[in-house]
Coordinates of C-alpha atoms in Angstrom, one line a residue:
Chain A
A1445 CA 0.0 0.0 0.0
Q1446 CA 1.1 3.5 -0.7
S1447 CA 2.1 5.8 2.2
V1448 CA 4.0 8.9 2.8
T1449 CA 5.8 9.8 6.1
Q1450 CA 6.9 13.3 7.0
P1451 CA 8.8 12.7 10.3
D1452 CA 8.9 16.4 11.3
I1453 CA 5.6 17.9 12.4
H1454 CA 7.1 21.3 13.0
I1455 CA 10.4 22.9 12.0
T1456 CA 11.7 26.4 13.0
V1457 CA 14.5 28.0 11.1
S1458 CA 16.0 31.5 11.0
E1459 CA 15.6 33.6 8.0
G1460 CA 18.6 33.1 5.7
A1461 CA 19.3 29.6 7.0
S1462 CA 19.1 26.5 4.9
L1463 CA 16.2 24.2 5.1
E1464 CA 15.6 20.5 4.6
L1465 CA 12.2 18.9 5.0
R1466 CA 12.1 15.1 5.1
C1467 CA 9.8 12.8 3.2
N1468 CA 9.8 9.0 3.0
Y1469 CA 7.4 7.1 0.8
S1470 CA 6.3 3.5 0.4
Y1471 CA 5.2 2.4 -3.0
G1472 CA 5.7 -0.8 -5.0
A1473 CA 6.2 0.7 -8.4
T1474 CA 7.9 3.7 -9.8
P1475 CA 6.7 6.6 -7.7
Y1476 CA 5.5 9.9 -8.8
L1477 CA 6.5 12.3 -6.1
F1478 CA 5.3 15.8 -5.3
W1479 CA 5.8 18.6 -2.9
Y1480 CA 3.0 21.1 -2.2
V1481 CA 2.9 24.2 -0.1
Q1482 CA -0.1 25.5 1.7
S1483 CA 0.1 29.1 3.1
P1484 CA -2.2 29.9 6.0
G1485 CA -5.8 30.0 4.7
Q1486 CA -4.7 29.2 1.2
G1487 CA -5.0 26.3 -1.2
L1488 CA -2.3 23.9 -2.3
Q1489 CA 0.4 25.1 -4.6
L1490 CA 2.7 22.7 -6.4
L1491 CA 6.4 23.3 -5.7
L1492 CA 7.9 20.6 -7.7
K1493 CA 7.4 17.0 -8.9
Y1494 CA 9.5 14.0 -9.9
F1495 CA 8.3 11.6 -12.5
S1496 CA 11.5 10.2 -14.0
G1497 CA 15.0 11.3 -15.1
D1498 CA 17.3 13.5 -13.2
T1499 CA 16.9 12.7 -9.5
L1500 CA 17.5 16.4 -8.5
V1501 CA 14.4 18.3 -9.3
Q1502 CA 14.2 22.1 -9.3
G1503 CA 11.0 23.8 -8.4
I1504 CA 9.5 27.2 -7.9
K1505 CA 10.5 29.7 -5.2
G1506 CA 14.1 28.4 -5.1
F1507 CA 13.1 24.9 -3.8
E1508 CA 14.7 21.7 -4.9
A1509 CA 14.2 18.0 -4.0
E1510 CA 16.3 14.9 -4.5
F1511 CA 14.8 11.5 -5.2
K1512 CA 16.8 8.7 -3.6
R1513 CA 15.4 5.4 -4.5
S1514 CA 17.7 3.4 -2.1
Q1515 CA 16.4 5.4 0.8
S1516 CA 12.8 5.8 -0.5
S1517 CA 13.1 9.5 0.2
F1518 CA 12.3 12.7 -1.6
N1519 CA 13.6 15.5 0.7
L1520 CA 12.9 19.1 0.0
R1521 CA 15.6 21.7 0.3
K1522 CA 16.2 25.4 0.1
P1523 CA 19.6 27.0 0.6
S1524 CA 18.3 30.3 2.1
V1525 CA 14.8 30.6 3.7
H1526 CA 12.8 33.7 3.4
W1527 CA 10.1 34.8 5.9
S1528 CA 7.5 34.3 3.2
D1529 CA 8.3 30.6 3.1
A1530 CA 6.5 30.1 6.4
A1531 CA 3.7 27.6 5.5
E1532 CA 2.7 24.0 5.7
Y1533 CA 4.5 21.6 3.3
F1534 CA 3.1 18.4 2.1
C1535 CA 4.9 15.6 0.4
A1536 CA 2.7 13.3 -1.8
V1537 CA 3.1 10.1 -3.8
G1538 CA 1.0 9.5 -6.9
A1539 CA -0.5 6.1 -7.6
G1540 CA -2.6 4.7 -10.4
Q1541 CA -2.0 4.3 -14.1
T1542 CA -5.5 4.0 -15.5
G1543 CA -8.8 5.6 -14.8
A1544 CA -7.9 8.1 -12.3
N1545 CA -4.9 8.9 -10.1
N1546 CA -4.8 9.1 -6.4
L1547 CA -2.4 11.4 -4.4
F1548 CA -1.4 10.0 -1.0
F1549 CA -0.3 12.8 1.2
G1550 CA 2.0 12.9 4.2
T1551 CA 0.7 14.6 7.3
G1552 CA 2.6 17.8 6.5
T1553 CA 5.4 19.8 8.1
R1554 CA 4.8 23.2 9.4
L1555 CA 7.6 25.6 8.8
T1556 CA 8.1 28.7 11.0
V1557 CA 10.7 31.3 10.0
I1558 CA 12.1 33.5 12.7
P1559 CA 13.8 36.8 11.9
Chain B
D1373 CA -8.1 33.1 -15.2
T1374 CA -8.6 30.6 -12.3
A1375 CA -7.8 27.1 -13.4
V1376 CA -9.8 25.2 -10.8
S1377 CA -12.4 27.3 -9.0
Q1378 CA -14.5 26.3 -6.0
T1379 CA -17.5 28.1 -4.5
P1380 CA -18.1 29.1 -1.8
K1381 CA -14.7 29.7 -0.2
Y1382 CA -16.3 29.7 3.3
L1383 CA -19.4 27.9 4.4
V1384 CA -20.9 28.0 7.9
T1385 CA -24.0 26.1 8.5
Q1386 CA -26.0 24.3 11.1
M1387 CA -26.1 20.6 11.9
G1388 CA -28.7 18.8 9.9
N1389 CA -28.6 21.1 6.9
D1390 CA -27.9 20.1 3.3
K1391 CA -25.3 22.0 1.4
S1392 CA -23.4 21.9 -1.9
I1393 CA -19.9 22.9 -2.9
K1394 CA -19.3 23.6 -6.6
C1395 CA -16.1 23.1 -8.6
E1396 CA -15.3 24.0 -12.1
Q1397 CA -12.1 23.6 -14.1
N1398 CA -11.2 25.4 -17.3
L1399 CA -8.1 23.3 -18.1
G1400 CA -9.8 20.8 -20.3
H1401 CA -8.9 18.0 -17.9
D1402 CA -10.7 14.7 -18.0
T1403 CA -10.5 13.8 -14.3
M1404 CA -11.7 15.7 -11.2
Y1405 CA -11.4 14.9 -7.5
W1406 CA -12.6 15.9 -4.1
Y1407 CA -10.1 15.8 -1.2
K1408 CA -10.9 16.4 2.5
Q1409 CA -8.4 18.1 4.8
D1410 CA -9.2 17.5 8.4
S1411 CA -8.4 19.7 11.4
K1412 CA -5.0 18.1 11.6
K1413 CA -4.2 19.1 8.1
F1414 CA -4.4 15.5 6.8
L1415 CA -5.5 15.3 3.1
K1416 CA -7.4 12.3 1.9
I1417 CA -9.1 11.6 -1.4
M1418 CA -12.9 11.2 -1.3
F1419 CA -14.0 10.9 -4.9
S1420 CA -12.7 10.9 -8.4
Y1421 CA -14.6 11.3 -11.6
N1422 CA -13.2 10.6 -15.1
N1423 CA -15.4 12.0 -17.9
K1424 CA -18.4 12.2 -15.7
E1425 CA -17.9 8.6 -14.5
L1426 CA -17.2 7.8 -10.8
I1427 CA -13.7 6.1 -10.6
I1428 CA -12.7 6.4 -7.0
N1429 CA -15.1 6.3 -4.1
E1430 CA -13.3 6.1 -0.8
T1431 CA -15.0 5.2 2.4
V1432 CA -17.0 8.3 3.0
P1433 CA -20.6 8.4 4.5
N1434 CA -23.3 8.2 1.8
R1435 CA -24.4 11.6 3.0
F1436 CA -21.7 12.8 0.6
S1437 CA -22.8 12.6 -3.0
P1438 CA -20.7 13.9 -5.9
K1439 CA -22.4 15.1 -9.1
S1440 CA -20.6 15.6 -12.4
P1441 CA -22.9 17.3 -14.9
D1442 CA -20.0 17.5 -17.4
K1443 CA -16.3 16.9 -17.3
A1444 CA -15.6 20.5 -16.4
H1445 CA -17.7 20.4 -13.2
L1446 CA -17.7 18.2 -10.1
N1447 CA -20.0 19.3 -7.3
L1448 CA -20.2 17.9 -3.8
H1449 CA -23.5 17.6 -2.1
I1450 CA -23.7 16.9 1.6
N1451 CA -26.9 15.8 3.3
S1452 CA -27.6 16.1 7.1
L1453 CA -24.4 17.8 7.9
E1454 CA -22.7 16.7 11.1
L1455 CA -20.1 18.5 13.3
G1456 CA -17.4 16.1 12.1
D1457 CA -17.9 17.2 8.5
S1458 CA -16.2 20.5 9.4
A1459 CA -13.0 20.5 7.3
V1460 CA -11.5 22.1 4.2
Y1461 CA -12.6 20.5 1.0
F1462 CA -10.4 20.7 -2.0
C1463 CA -11.3 20.1 -5.6
A1464 CA -8.6 19.1 -8.1
S1465 CA -8.3 18.1 -11.7
S1466 CA -5.8 16.2 -13.8
Q1467 CA -5.5 15.2 -17.4
V1468 CA -6.6 11.7 -18.6
G1469 CA -6.1 8.9 -16.2
G1470 CA -2.4 8.6 -15.6
F1471 CA 0.4 10.7 -14.4
V1472 CA 2.5 9.9 -17.5
V1473 CA 0.6 9.5 -20.7
R1474 CA 2.3 9.0 -24.1
G1475 CA 5.5 10.4 -22.7
R1476 CA 4.0 13.6 -21.3
N1477 CA 3.9 14.3 -17.6
Y1478 CA 0.7 15.3 -15.9
G1479 CA -0.1 16.3 -12.4
Y1480 CA -2.9 17.8 -10.3
T1481 CA -4.2 21.3 -10.2
F1482 CA -6.0 22.1 -6.9
G1483 CA -8.6 24.6 -6.2
S1484 CA -8.2 27.0 -3.3
G1485 CA -10.4 25.1 -1.0
T1486 CA -13.8 25.5 0.8
R1487 CA -13.7 25.8 4.5
L1488 CA -16.8 24.2 5.8
T1489 CA -17.8 24.8 9.4
V1490 CA -20.8 23.0 10.9
V1491 CA -22.1 24.5 14.1

């Protein structure tokens, strides 16, 4: 069965510091992996996705993520965090090849940025 | 132009009422979804429609009934609302039925959510 684990419920970083949000997945086939961000009171915005090819994926807002099959991980990184990055971050794995797809989400990591 | 739009954005209603949430997408996608985000921010799929046909129907109370009049619309009707129905409901759409189709990558586009509060 598919599942996604985000081990860190809440992370606090200083503005300008680097960031890494962890994501581990469980899926029997080739995973389709996503990172979404949800700002307070807002909807879900896609940061980046991995389908195949280069395992280092660049996204919007200066984020990147690296797919490591051996570790079943898809960690999100940013070299220098801005105050506007404070939000909830969700990792998801996509499953399904026909009919319709299903996104299985992790429980999210809340990012707080301090000045 | 909003790609996936939901109305209303906020909905406050009393227990026992019947309410609907509407969703429309102008992306030409074939598949639409409803997700529920609970108070702990956990997101879980409820329904999926592909070309007006129900594809995924997760374990949700039968008080929830999706309706897809055409492939650009997927509405969610909820009967006899309960306190536990309070959540944020997200509509989403995607192209065709797979994430990778004929070499092209597809993903989801989410709406901005409807915050339902049952009092």
